[in-house]
Amino acid sequence: MVGMNLEEAITLLRSASRVHLEVEVLPLNQANGRILARDYKAPISNPPFDRSPLDGYAFKAADSEGASIDTPITLKVVGEVCAGDYFPEEVGDKEAVRIMTGAPIPKGCDCVLRQEDTDEGEKEVKLYKALKPYANYCYQGEDIQAGTTLLQEGEKLSPVTLGILASMGIEQVEVRRKLKMGLLCTGDELTPLGQPLKPGKIYNANEVMLEAKATALGIEVHVFRMSEDTAEQVAHVLEKHWNEVDLMVTTGGVSVGKKDIMHEVIKLLEAKRLFWRIAMQPGTPVLAALYRDKLLVGLSGNPFAALANFELLIRPLLAHLSGDKSIQPLYTEGQMASVFLKHSPKRRFIRASFENGKVTLNHNNHASGSLYTMSLCNALIDIPAGTKGLEVGDKVQVVLI
Ligand SMILES: Nc1nc2c(c(=O)[nH]1)N[C@H]1C(S)=C(S)[C@@H](COP(=O)(O)OP(=O)(O)OC[C@H]3O[C@@H](n4cnc5c(N)ncnc54)[C@H](O)[C@@H]3O)O[C@H]1N2
Ligand code: MOO
């Protein structure tokens, strides 16, 4: 079998390079999706005070004993408290305070009766229901106790965790800076968007696709271009921008043809080649090297192969380097709802749709140069080497993408 096992390649890349993501301090509204650089403890309790969960009346539960529709109990209303206010005095026996949802429960009260169970009186209130102590009573700190470890270093911030930090009055967070990935698409045939196609030329599909893919994973993508497709020019561009990124990904020029210049680029840079070729199809001819402690990974130029290389090899690497485990590829099991007749002498990944455990092939075009048929797909089927074909009902491993 030509090439390294995919999992071994991932392990090798992960262990070959180390990046240091410095700490940044960001306001909460810019920190969604970032990785925390330290633990966060609760500086205050939440709620910060005992509060009412209802609009009604607060009083001592003992004063409502025996109250019912037929035998109401009357209490004197000594004041009113809305959310945002507080009632400054202690409430005495046989007294009640008109209280709104979210308002602090005044001293001397141990329950809240909803206004629907009263006559909603202003000066006096008739209670139609007896309450037990601490009925309808939200305790200080029942959500979060001051001092609790809320979030831990390495956690990824989400809208919910940002909301929790905000509820604690925390304005800014210490997070790791984003991982920076350089992206350079090689190939003389590539025509920038907006320019007419000359004979033999094509538009650059990989650049925008991989930039969008990596950006969606929370990576800061730096796109580089070269003026001519020569090993010298590519080596020059990579060298020039090497310090701006944490790893560099290229596409094209990794196979065996005359213009497969990435092999020469590695030599010119005097980078250490880690491997060439992975035992997978598409995307076999991946080339990886280490240069000044950073990785250079050259993906196949064929757009579907570049996508498969990105999802299966680059994505686990980005998860490792960025510290964001949530961007790991998601493997699951599915059952074939279509047939795939081809023999797979190599480990093969084919595009498919995965829904409710069923794996469907939408078409027969699996060519690594065809991207269009990928547009309806959300998964890759991982077909082990030596598989004769897939029948309806066969169990398969799928990678969700
Ligand atoms: N004699 C052999 N020829 C090939 C072999 C082999 O083993 N022996 N391997 C084939 C396989 S498999 C693949 S995959 C390709 C990989 O080639 P490269 O990674 O070197 O890529 P290129 O040759 O530069 O391009 C391949 C294909 O993709 C198009 N392309 C390139 N870049 C882009 C882009 N940014 N956007 C859209 N399309 C792109 C390019 O025009 C070519 O058609 O090699 C096989 N050959
Ligand atoms: O490895 Mo290539 O991507 O099969 O076409």
Tab-separated table of C-alpha atoms and ligand atoms in Angstrom:
chain	number	residue	atom	x	y	z
A	1	MET	CA	0.000	0.000	0.000
A	2	VAL	CA	1.353	3.351	-1.052
A	3	GLY	CA	1.407	5.936	1.683
A	4	MET	CA	1.113	6.372	5.379
A	5	ASN	CA	-1.960	5.393	7.345
A	6	LEU	CA	-4.215	8.437	7.866
A	7	GLU	CA	-4.325	8.123	11.651
A	8	GLU	CA	-0.541	7.782	11.846
A	9	ALA	CA	-0.168	10.869	9.684
A	10	ILE	CA	-2.438	12.834	12.043
A	11	THR	CA	-0.421	11.685	15.059
A	12	LEU	CA	2.842	12.561	13.367
A	13	LEU	CA	1.671	16.066	12.420
A	14	ARG	CA	0.285	16.673	15.891
A	15	SER	CA	3.509	15.714	17.583
A	16	ALA	CA	5.809	17.451	15.093
A	17	SER	CA	4.802	21.031	15.795
A	18	ARG	CA	3.975	23.062	18.812
A	19	VAL	CA	2.427	26.471	18.603
A	20	HIS	CA	2.092	29.016	21.332
A	21	LEU	CA	-1.184	30.899	21.309
A	22	GLU	CA	-0.687	34.052	23.368
A	23	VAL	CA	-3.349	35.374	25.706
A	24	GLU	CA	-5.698	38.110	24.510
A	25	VAL	CA	-8.149	40.074	26.601
A	26	LEU	CA	-11.468	40.515	24.803
A	27	PRO	CA	-14.807	42.084	25.677
A	28	LEU	CA	-17.492	39.397	25.984
A	29	ASN	CA	-19.205	40.351	22.735
A	30	GLN	CA	-16.057	39.500	20.784
A	31	ALA	CA	-15.221	36.290	22.586
A	32	ASN	CA	-17.762	33.789	21.288
A	33	GLY	CA	-16.027	30.593	20.145
A	34	ARG	CA	-12.720	31.492	21.804
A	35	ILE	CA	-10.763	29.197	24.078
A	36	LEU	CA	-10.388	30.345	27.685
A	37	ALA	CA	-6.825	30.999	28.830
A	38	ARG	CA	-7.654	30.541	32.519
A	39	ASP	CA	-10.262	29.307	34.964
A	40	TYR	CA	-13.055	31.662	35.949
A	41	LYS	CA	-14.584	31.635	39.439
A	42	ALA	CA	-17.836	33.321	40.387
A	43	PRO	CA	-17.036	36.698	41.991
A	44	ILE	CA	-20.628	37.011	43.222
A	45	SER	CA	-23.611	34.774	43.839
A	46	ASN	CA	-26.477	34.662	41.401
A	47	PRO	CA	-29.093	35.729	42.088
A	48	PRO	CA	-27.227	38.192	44.293
A	49	PHE	CA	-30.167	38.379	46.756
A	50	ASP	CA	-33.245	36.353	47.703
A	51	ARG	CA	-35.892	37.287	45.155
A	52	SER	CA	-39.463	36.793	44.100
A	53	PRO	CA	-40.291	34.544	41.151
A	54	LEU	CA	-43.808	36.002	40.880
A	55	ASP	CA	-45.847	39.178	40.911
A	56	GLY	CA	-47.759	39.092	44.215
A	57	TYR	CA	-47.332	39.700	47.938
A	58	ALA	CA	-44.480	38.828	50.295
A	59	PHE	CA	-45.172	38.110	53.978
A	60	LYS	CA	-44.516	35.594	56.750
A	61	ALA	CA	-45.908	32.176	55.796
A	62	ALA	CA	-47.159	31.681	59.350
A	63	ASP	CA	-49.535	34.636	58.863
A	64	SER	CA	-51.346	32.801	56.041
A	65	GLU	CA	-52.184	29.684	58.033
A	66	GLY	CA	-55.761	28.621	57.361
A	67	ALA	CA	-56.295	31.074	54.477
A	68	SER	CA	-58.628	29.930	51.675
A	69	ILE	CA	-61.195	31.409	49.299
A	70	ASP	CA	-63.859	30.859	51.957
A	71	THR	CA	-61.723	31.978	54.884
A	72	PRO	CA	-59.415	34.699	53.553
A	73	ILE	CA	-56.853	36.279	55.835
A	74	THR	CA	-56.283	40.007	55.632
A	75	LEU	CA	-52.818	41.562	55.931
A	76	LYS	CA	-51.820	45.217	55.956
A	77	VAL	CA	-49.894	46.272	52.821
A	78	VAL	CA	-46.940	48.305	54.090
A	79	GLY	CA	-45.229	49.019	50.770
A	80	GLU	CA	-44.285	47.963	47.308
A	81	VAL	CA	-41.092	46.689	45.724
A	82	CYS	CA	-40.333	46.266	42.033
A	83	ALA	CA	-37.341	44.604	40.310
A	84	GLY	CA	-34.394	46.965	40.663
A	85	ASP	CA	-35.639	48.402	43.991
A	86	TYR	CA	-35.285	47.144	47.499
A	87	PHE	CA	-37.554	47.495	50.528
A	88	PRO	CA	-35.504	49.113	53.269
A	89	GLU	CA	-37.476	48.079	56.383
A	90	GLU	CA	-38.212	44.830	58.134
A	91	VAL	CA	-41.761	43.607	57.502
A	92	GLY	CA	-43.663	42.823	60.684
A	93	ASP	CA	-46.286	40.245	61.639
A	94	LYS	CA	-49.618	40.522	59.785
A	95	GLU	CA	-47.952	42.762	57.223
A	96	ALA	CA	-47.365	42.227	53.510
A	97	VAL	CA	-45.392	43.952	50.771
A	98	ARG	CA	-46.642	44.156	47.202
A	99	ILE	CA	-43.807	42.572	45.240
A	100	MET	CA	-42.954	42.125	41.533
A	101	THR	CA	-41.038	39.336	39.823
A	102	GLY	CA	-37.291	39.722	40.317
A	103	ALA	CA	-37.570	42.100	43.270
A	104	PRO	CA	-35.630	41.321	46.480
A	105	ILE	CA	-37.777	39.648	49.127
A	106	PRO	CA	-37.923	42.092	52.054
A	107	LYS	CA	-36.538	41.209	55.467
A	108	GLY	CA	-39.155	39.551	57.658
A	109	CYS	CA	-40.885	37.789	54.720
A	110	ASP	CA	-40.403	34.125	53.874
A	111	CYS	CA	-42.833	33.512	51.023
A	112	VAL	CA	-44.600	35.106	48.065
A	113	LEU	CA	-48.234	34.548	47.125
A	114	ARG	CA	-49.091	35.185	43.474
A	115	GLN	CA	-51.541	38.037	43.042
A	116	GLU	CA	-54.128	35.756	41.382
A	117	ASP	CA	-54.590	34.122	44.824
A	118	THR	CA	-55.423	37.466	46.488
A	119	ASP	CA	-57.890	40.309	46.015
A	120	GLU	CA	-54.920	42.412	44.795
A	121	GLY	CA	-55.691	45.004	47.465
A	122	GLU	CA	-53.638	48.175	47.728
A	123	LYS	CA	-53.848	49.123	51.408
A	124	GLU	CA	-54.932	45.726	52.658
A	125	VAL	CA	-54.769	42.405	50.911
A	126	LYS	CA	-56.967	39.375	51.311
A	127	LEU	CA	-55.031	36.084	50.993
A	128	TYR	CA	-57.017	33.202	49.523
A	129	LYS	CA	-54.316	30.609	50.026
A	130	ALA	CA	-52.026	29.440	52.821
A	131	LEU	CA	-48.328	29.062	52.053
A	132	LYS	CA	-45.526	27.066	53.627
A	133	PRO	CA	-42.305	28.909	54.581
A	134	TYR	CA	-40.118	29.550	51.546
A	135	ALA	CA	-42.910	28.884	49.064
A	136	ASN	CA	-42.265	30.817	45.827
A	137	TYR	CA	-38.923	31.949	47.173
A	138	CYS	CA	-35.742	32.157	45.063
A	139	TYR	CA	-32.669	31.923	47.212
A	140	GLN	CA	-29.585	34.045	46.827
A	141	GLY	CA	-26.992	31.952	44.969
A	142	GLU	CA	-29.421	29.221	43.937
A	143	ASP	CA	-28.050	29.469	40.381
A	144	ILE	CA	-24.403	30.200	41.192
A	145	GLN	CA	-22.626	30.382	44.558
A	146	ALA	CA	-19.822	32.950	44.824
A	147	GLY	CA	-16.458	31.185	44.581
A	148	THR	CA	-17.709	28.321	42.373
A	149	THR	CA	-15.413	27.485	39.436
A	150	LEU	CA	-17.654	28.429	36.538
A	151	LEU	CA	-15.432	27.751	33.556
A	152	GLN	CA	-12.088	26.106	33.088
A	153	GLU	CA	-9.040	26.923	31.052
A	154	GLY	CA	-9.343	25.318	27.624
A	155	GLU	CA	-13.129	25.581	27.500
A	156	LYS	CA	-14.642	27.052	24.379
A	157	LEU	CA	-16.843	30.053	25.013
A	158	SER	CA	-20.424	29.766	23.801
A	159	PRO	CA	-23.362	32.170	23.899
A	160	VAL	CA	-24.496	30.435	27.111
A	161	THR	CA	-21.151	30.600	28.886
A	162	LEU	CA	-20.789	34.237	27.813
A	163	GLY	CA	-24.224	34.868	29.347
A	164	ILE	CA	-23.035	33.243	32.582
A	165	LEU	CA	-19.923	35.456	32.671
A	166	ALA	CA	-22.092	38.504	32.013
A	167	SER	CA	-24.409	37.515	34.884
A	168	MET	CA	-21.308	37.661	37.092
A	169	GLY	CA	-20.478	41.206	35.983
A	170	ILE	CA	-17.353	40.003	34.189
A	171	GLU	CA	-16.717	42.374	31.290
A	172	GLN	CA	-13.630	40.934	29.639
A	173	VAL	CA	-12.143	37.484	29.286
A	174	GLU	CA	-8.674	36.139	28.845
A	175	VAL	CA	-8.648	33.880	25.815
A	176	ARG	CA	-6.071	32.363	23.500
A	177	ARG	CA	-5.477	34.196	20.276
A	178	LYS	CA	-6.812	32.463	17.191
A	179	LEU	CA	-4.672	29.930	15.411
A	180	LYS	CA	-3.331	31.421	12.160
A	181	MET	CA	-3.330	29.222	9.069
A	182	GLY	CA	-1.644	30.340	5.882
A	183	LEU	CA	-3.258	29.204	2.631
A	184	LEU	CA	-1.586	29.219	-0.756
A	185	CYS	CA	-3.036	27.577	-3.856
A	186	THR	CA	-0.447	26.673	-6.451
A	187	GLY	CA	-0.989	26.097	-10.158
A	188	ASP	CA	-0.376	28.112	-13.327
A	189	GLU	CA	-3.881	27.294	-14.463
A	190	LEU	CA	-5.523	29.234	-11.626
A	191	THR	CA	-7.291	32.391	-12.688
A	192	PRO	CA	-8.341	34.914	-10.063
A	193	LEU	CA	-12.085	35.509	-9.854
A	194	GLY	CA	-13.217	38.461	-11.923
A	195	GLN	CA	-10.841	37.724	-14.779
A	196	PRO	CA	-11.873	36.000	-18.035
A	197	LEU	CA	-10.748	32.414	-18.514
A	198	LYS	CA	-7.998	31.965	-21.091
A	199	PRO	CA	-7.468	28.608	-22.846
A	200	GLY	CA	-6.280	25.923	-20.445
A	201	LYS	CA	-7.091	27.961	-17.359
A	202	ILE	CA	-9.587	27.318	-14.544
A	203	TYR	CA	-10.877	29.317	-11.627
A	204	ASN	CA	-9.484	28.782	-8.172
A	205	ALA	CA	-12.136	26.816	-6.261
A	206	ASN	CA	-9.863	25.612	-3.473
A	207	GLU	CA	-8.866	28.979	-2.104
A	208	VAL	CA	-12.327	30.262	-1.244
A	209	MET	CA	-13.543	26.803	-0.157
A	210	LEU	CA	-10.695	26.140	2.263
A	211	GLU	CA	-10.653	29.697	3.547
A	212	ALA	CA	-14.370	29.408	4.330
A	213	LYS	CA	-13.936	25.952	5.887
A	214	ALA	CA	-11.126	27.011	8.202
A	215	THR	CA	-12.731	30.346	9.074
A	216	ALA	CA	-15.931	28.523	10.054
A	217	LEU	CA	-13.834	26.460	12.475
A	218	GLY	CA	-12.630	29.625	14.195
A	219	ILE	CA	-9.239	29.752	12.493
A	220	GLU	CA	-7.682	33.022	11.291
A	221	VAL	CA	-6.858	32.352	7.659
A	222	HIS	CA	-4.145	34.306	5.840
A	223	VAL	CA	-4.402	33.834	2.086
A	224	PHE	CA	-1.219	34.181	0.066
A	225	ARG	CA	-0.784	34.149	-3.687
A	226	MET	CA	2.212	33.827	-5.941
A	227	SER	CA	2.942	35.604	-9.190
A	228	GLU	CA	4.180	32.544	-11.058
A	229	ASP	CA	3.953	28.826	-10.449
A	230	THR	CA	7.607	28.039	-9.853
A	231	ALA	CA	9.204	26.358	-6.884
A	232	GLU	CA	11.404	29.443	-6.347
A	233	GLN	CA	8.417	31.786	-6.281
A	234	VAL	CA	6.388	29.549	-3.939
A	235	ALA	CA	9.388	29.106	-1.624
A	236	HIS	CA	9.893	32.879	-1.654
A	237	VAL	CA	6.249	33.610	-0.759
A	238	LEU	CA	6.216	31.000	1.995
A	239	GLU	CA	9.495	32.266	3.437
A	240	LYS	CA	8.279	35.866	3.334
A	241	HIS	CA	5.100	35.103	5.262
A	242	TRP	CA	6.318	32.254	7.455
A	243	ASN	CA	6.367	34.302	10.659
A	244	GLU	CA	2.805	35.513	10.149
A	245	VAL	CA	1.195	32.112	10.590
A	246	ASP	CA	1.266	29.027	12.821
A	247	LEU	CA	1.004	26.540	9.990
A	248	MET	CA	0.883	26.722	6.209
A	249	VAL	CA	-1.454	24.766	3.946
A	250	THR	CA	-0.993	24.671	0.193
A	251	THR	CA	-2.947	22.963	-2.559
A	252	GLY	CA	-1.696	21.431	-5.800
A	253	GLY	CA	1.720	20.481	-7.065
A	254	VAL	CA	2.209	17.445	-4.851
A	255	SER	CA	1.930	14.584	-7.316
A	256	VAL	CA	4.546	13.331	-9.787
A	257	GLY	CA	4.146	15.652	-12.781
A	258	LYS	CA	6.650	18.172	-14.139
A	259	LYS	CA	4.881	21.045	-12.420
A	260	ASP	CA	4.445	19.266	-9.102
A	261	ILE	CA	6.737	21.810	-7.545
A	262	MET	CA	6.034	21.333	-3.858
A	263	HIS	CA	8.732	18.658	-3.571
A	264	GLU	CA	11.253	21.190	-4.857
A	265	VAL	CA	9.825	23.914	-2.589
A	266	ILE	CA	10.620	21.761	0.438
A	267	LYS	CA	14.170	21.298	-0.797
A	268	LEU	CA	14.627	25.018	-1.453
A	269	LEU	CA	13.406	25.864	2.031
A	270	GLU	CA	15.566	23.088	3.471
A	271	ALA	CA	12.477	21.936	5.324
A	272	LYS	CA	12.331	18.454	6.841
A	273	ARG	CA	9.988	16.207	4.897
A	274	LEU	CA	7.696	14.299	7.272
A	275	PHE	CA	5.791	12.210	4.744
A	276	TRP	CA	4.520	12.111	1.200
A	277	ARG	CA	1.321	10.222	0.383
A	278	ILE	CA	-1.389	8.928	2.644
A	279	ALA	CA	-3.157	5.634	2.032
A	280	MET	CA	-6.456	7.237	1.148
A	281	GLN	CA	-8.340	8.082	-1.955
A	282	PRO	CA	-8.950	10.836	-2.850
A	283	GLY	CA	-6.128	12.959	-1.598
A	284	THR	CA	-3.323	10.402	-1.764
A	285	PRO	CA	-0.401	12.657	-2.605
A	286	VAL	CA	-0.400	14.859	0.542
A	287	LEU	CA	3.026	16.141	1.364
A	288	ALA	CA	4.031	17.304	4.845
A	289	ALA	CA	7.162	19.023	6.068
A	290	LEU	CA	8.451	20.820	9.103
A	291	TYR	CA	10.088	24.175	8.575
A	292	ARG	CA	11.344	26.311	11.453
A	293	ASP	CA	9.173	24.298	13.867
A	294	LYS	CA	6.016	24.895	11.860
A	295	LEU	CA	4.122	22.587	9.571
A	296	LEU	CA	3.792	22.918	5.839
A	297	VAL	CA	1.087	20.619	4.521
A	298	GLY	CA	0.591	20.383	0.778
A	299	LEU	CA	-2.867	19.058	-0.123
A	300	SER	CA	-3.975	17.626	-3.434
A	301	GLY	CA	-5.034	20.172	-6.004
A	302	ASN	CA	-8.184	18.350	-7.065
A	303	PRO	CA	-10.954	20.203	-5.219
A	304	PHE	CA	-12.720	17.172	-3.764
A	305	ALA	CA	-9.377	15.662	-2.793
A	306	ALA	CA	-8.341	18.963	-1.172
A	307	LEU	CA	-11.619	19.001	0.737
A	308	ALA	CA	-11.176	15.388	1.900
A	309	ASN	CA	-7.584	16.130	2.943
A	310	PHE	CA	-8.766	19.173	4.824
A	311	GLU	CA	-11.609	17.400	6.661
A	312	LEU	CA	-9.683	14.248	7.504
A	313	LEU	CA	-6.139	15.459	8.087
A	314	ILE	CA	-6.056	19.231	8.572
A	315	ARG	CA	-9.128	19.477	10.753
A	316	PRO	CA	-7.813	17.154	13.498
A	317	LEU	CA	-4.551	19.083	13.348
A	318	LEU	CA	-6.350	22.421	13.719
A	319	ALA	CA	-8.316	20.984	16.662
A	320	HIS	CA	-5.055	20.010	18.327
A	321	LEU	CA	-3.124	23.215	17.630
A	322	SER	CA	-5.977	25.570	18.486
A	323	GLY	CA	-6.971	23.644	21.615
A	324	ASP	CA	-10.546	23.480	20.315
A	325	LYS	CA	-11.589	19.837	20.608
A	326	SER	CA	-15.053	20.611	19.294
A	327	ILE	CA	-13.746	21.009	15.741
A	328	GLN	CA	-12.508	17.415	15.555
A	329	PRO	CA	-14.110	15.475	12.724
A	330	LEU	CA	-17.147	13.597	13.962
A	331	TYR	CA	-17.161	9.882	13.146
A	332	THR	CA	-20.354	7.875	13.444
A	333	GLU	CA	-21.889	4.664	12.171
A	334	GLY	CA	-24.480	4.540	9.436
A	335	GLN	CA	-26.325	2.003	7.352
A	336	MET	CA	-26.180	2.073	3.571
A	337	ALA	CA	-29.439	3.007	1.863
A	338	SER	CA	-27.739	2.921	-1.578
A	339	VAL	CA	-25.338	0.582	-3.310
A	340	PHE	CA	-21.755	1.409	-4.234
A	341	LEU	CA	-20.486	-1.138	-6.714
A	342	LYS	CA	-16.835	-0.163	-7.077
A	343	HIS	CA	-14.088	-2.244	-5.548
A	344	SER	CA	-11.847	-0.234	-3.192
A	345	PRO	CA	-8.291	-1.555	-3.286
A	346	LYS	CA	-7.245	1.562	-1.281
A	347	ARG	CA	-9.038	3.058	1.706
A	348	ARG	CA	-11.581	5.225	0.009
A	349	PHE	CA	-13.724	8.140	1.134
A	350	ILE	CA	-16.835	8.859	-0.885
A	351	ARG	CA	-19.322	11.676	-0.559
A	352	ALA	CA	-22.774	10.872	0.780
A	353	SER	CA	-25.772	12.172	2.671
A	354	PHE	CA	-26.265	11.005	6.226
A	355	GLU	CA	-29.658	11.354	7.855
A	356	ASN	CA	-31.183	9.429	10.763
A	357	GLY	CA	-28.494	6.778	10.498
A	358	LYS	CA	-29.108	6.178	6.771
A	359	VAL	CA	-26.370	6.805	4.225
A	360	THR	CA	-27.457	7.718	0.716
A	361	LEU	CA	-25.404	8.320	-2.411
A	362	ASN	CA	-26.966	11.123	-4.417
A	363	HIS	CA	-25.100	10.402	-7.672
A	364	ASN	CA	-22.323	8.367	-9.203
A	365	ASN	CA	-19.744	11.064	-9.748
A	366	HIS	CA	-17.095	10.520	-7.106
A	367	ALA	CA	-14.181	11.960	-9.097
A	368	SER	CA	-11.713	13.925	-7.025
A	369	GLY	CA	-11.792	16.742	-9.570
A	370	SER	CA	-15.578	17.165	-9.214
A	371	LEU	CA	-16.850	19.384	-6.480
A	372	TYR	CA	-20.416	19.990	-7.625
A	373	THR	CA	-21.733	16.605	-6.526
A	374	MET	CA	-20.441	17.321	-3.035
A	375	SER	CA	-22.852	20.194	-2.630
A	376	LEU	CA	-25.762	17.971	-1.555
A	377	CYS	CA	-23.616	15.874	0.775
A	378	ASN	CA	-22.876	16.194	4.469
A	379	ALA	CA	-20.695	13.154	5.037
A	380	LEU	CA	-17.839	11.010	3.797
A	381	ILE	CA	-18.108	7.233	3.930
A	382	ASP	CA	-14.887	5.638	5.141
A	383	ILE	CA	-14.532	2.480	3.029
A	384	PRO	CA	-11.726	0.188	4.224
A	385	ALA	CA	-9.120	-1.011	1.734
A	386	GLY	CA	-10.093	-4.286	0.101
A	387	THR	CA	-13.862	-3.678	0.283
A	388	LYS	CA	-15.551	-5.278	-2.734
A	389	GLY	CA	-18.539	-2.938	-2.780
A	390	LEU	CA	-21.311	-1.718	-0.524
A	391	GLU	CA	-24.825	-3.146	-0.450
A	392	VAL	CA	-28.004	-1.658	0.981
A	393	GLY	CA	-28.047	-2.439	4.715
A	394	ASP	CA	-24.239	-2.620	5.099
A	395	LYS	CA	-22.888	-0.869	8.208
A	396	VAL	CA	-20.366	1.864	7.392
A	397	GLN	CA	-18.278	4.416	9.235
A	398	VAL	CA	-19.080	7.968	8.202
A	399	VAL	CA	-17.393	11.267	8.912
A	400	LEU	CA	-19.806	14.161	9.238
A	401	ILE	CA	-18.593	17.281	7.520
B	1	LIG	N1	1.188	9.865	-13.114
B	1	LIG	C1	0.454	10.147	-12.058
B	1	LIG	N2	-0.367	11.185	-12.130
B	1	LIG	C2	-1.122	11.510	-11.070
B	1	LIG	C3	-1.033	10.751	-9.892
B	1	LIG	C4	-0.127	9.676	-9.840
B	1	LIG	O1	-0.003	8.978	-8.817
B	1	LIG	N3	0.599	9.423	-10.958
B	1	LIG	N4	-1.873	11.081	-8.846
B	1	LIG	C5	-3.110	11.695	-9.202
B	1	LIG	C6	-3.840	12.095	-8.018
B	1	LIG	S1	-4.520	10.850	-7.091
B	1	LIG	C7	-4.075	13.361	-7.717
B	1	LIG	S2	-5.064	13.743	-6.374
B	1	LIG	C8	-3.520	14.445	-8.461
B	1	LIG	C9	-2.899	15.376	-7.470
B	1	LIG	O2	-2.217	16.300	-8.103
B	1	LIG	P1	-1.653	17.560	-7.370
B	1	LIG	O3	-2.057	17.517	-5.942
B	1	LIG	O4	-0.255	17.653	-7.654
B	1	LIG	O5	-2.505	18.737	-7.957
B	1	LIG	P2	-2.405	19.453	-9.362
B	1	LIG	O6	-1.778	18.553	-10.325
B	1	LIG	O7	-1.836	20.759	-9.119
B	1	LIG	O8	-3.941	19.601	-9.670
B	1	LIG	C10	-4.782	18.492	-9.816
B	1	LIG	C11	-6.092	18.956	-10.483
B	1	LIG	O9	-6.741	19.890	-9.673
B	1	LIG	C12	-6.917	21.152	-10.338
B	1	LIG	N5	-6.683	22.225	-9.365
B	1	LIG	C13	-5.511	22.509	-8.791
B	1	LIG	N6	-5.646	23.542	-7.967
B	1	LIG	C14	-6.925	23.922	-8.020
B	1	LIG	C15	-7.658	24.957	-7.393
B	1	LIG	N7	-7.075	25.787	-6.531
B	1	LIG	N8	-8.964	25.070	-7.689
B	1	LIG	C16	-9.545	24.220	-8.571
B	1	LIG	N9	-8.902	23.225	-9.172
B	1	LIG	C17	-7.603	23.075	-8.928
B	1	LIG	C18	-5.846	21.153	-11.414
B	1	LIG	O10	-6.150	22.011	-12.457
B	1	LIG	C19	-5.835	19.677	-11.808
B	1	LIG	O11	-6.904	19.396	-12.688
B	1	LIG	O12	-2.539	14.021	-9.375
B	1	LIG	C20	-2.938	12.875	-10.134
B	1	LIG	N10	-1.963	12.598	-11.111
B	2	MOO	O1	-5.762	11.036	-4.581
B	2	MOO	MO1	-6.368	11.647	-5.946
B	2	MOO	O2	-7.156	12.722	-4.931
B	2	MOO	O3	-7.422	10.259	-6.007
B	2	MOO	O4	-7.447	12.058	-7.127
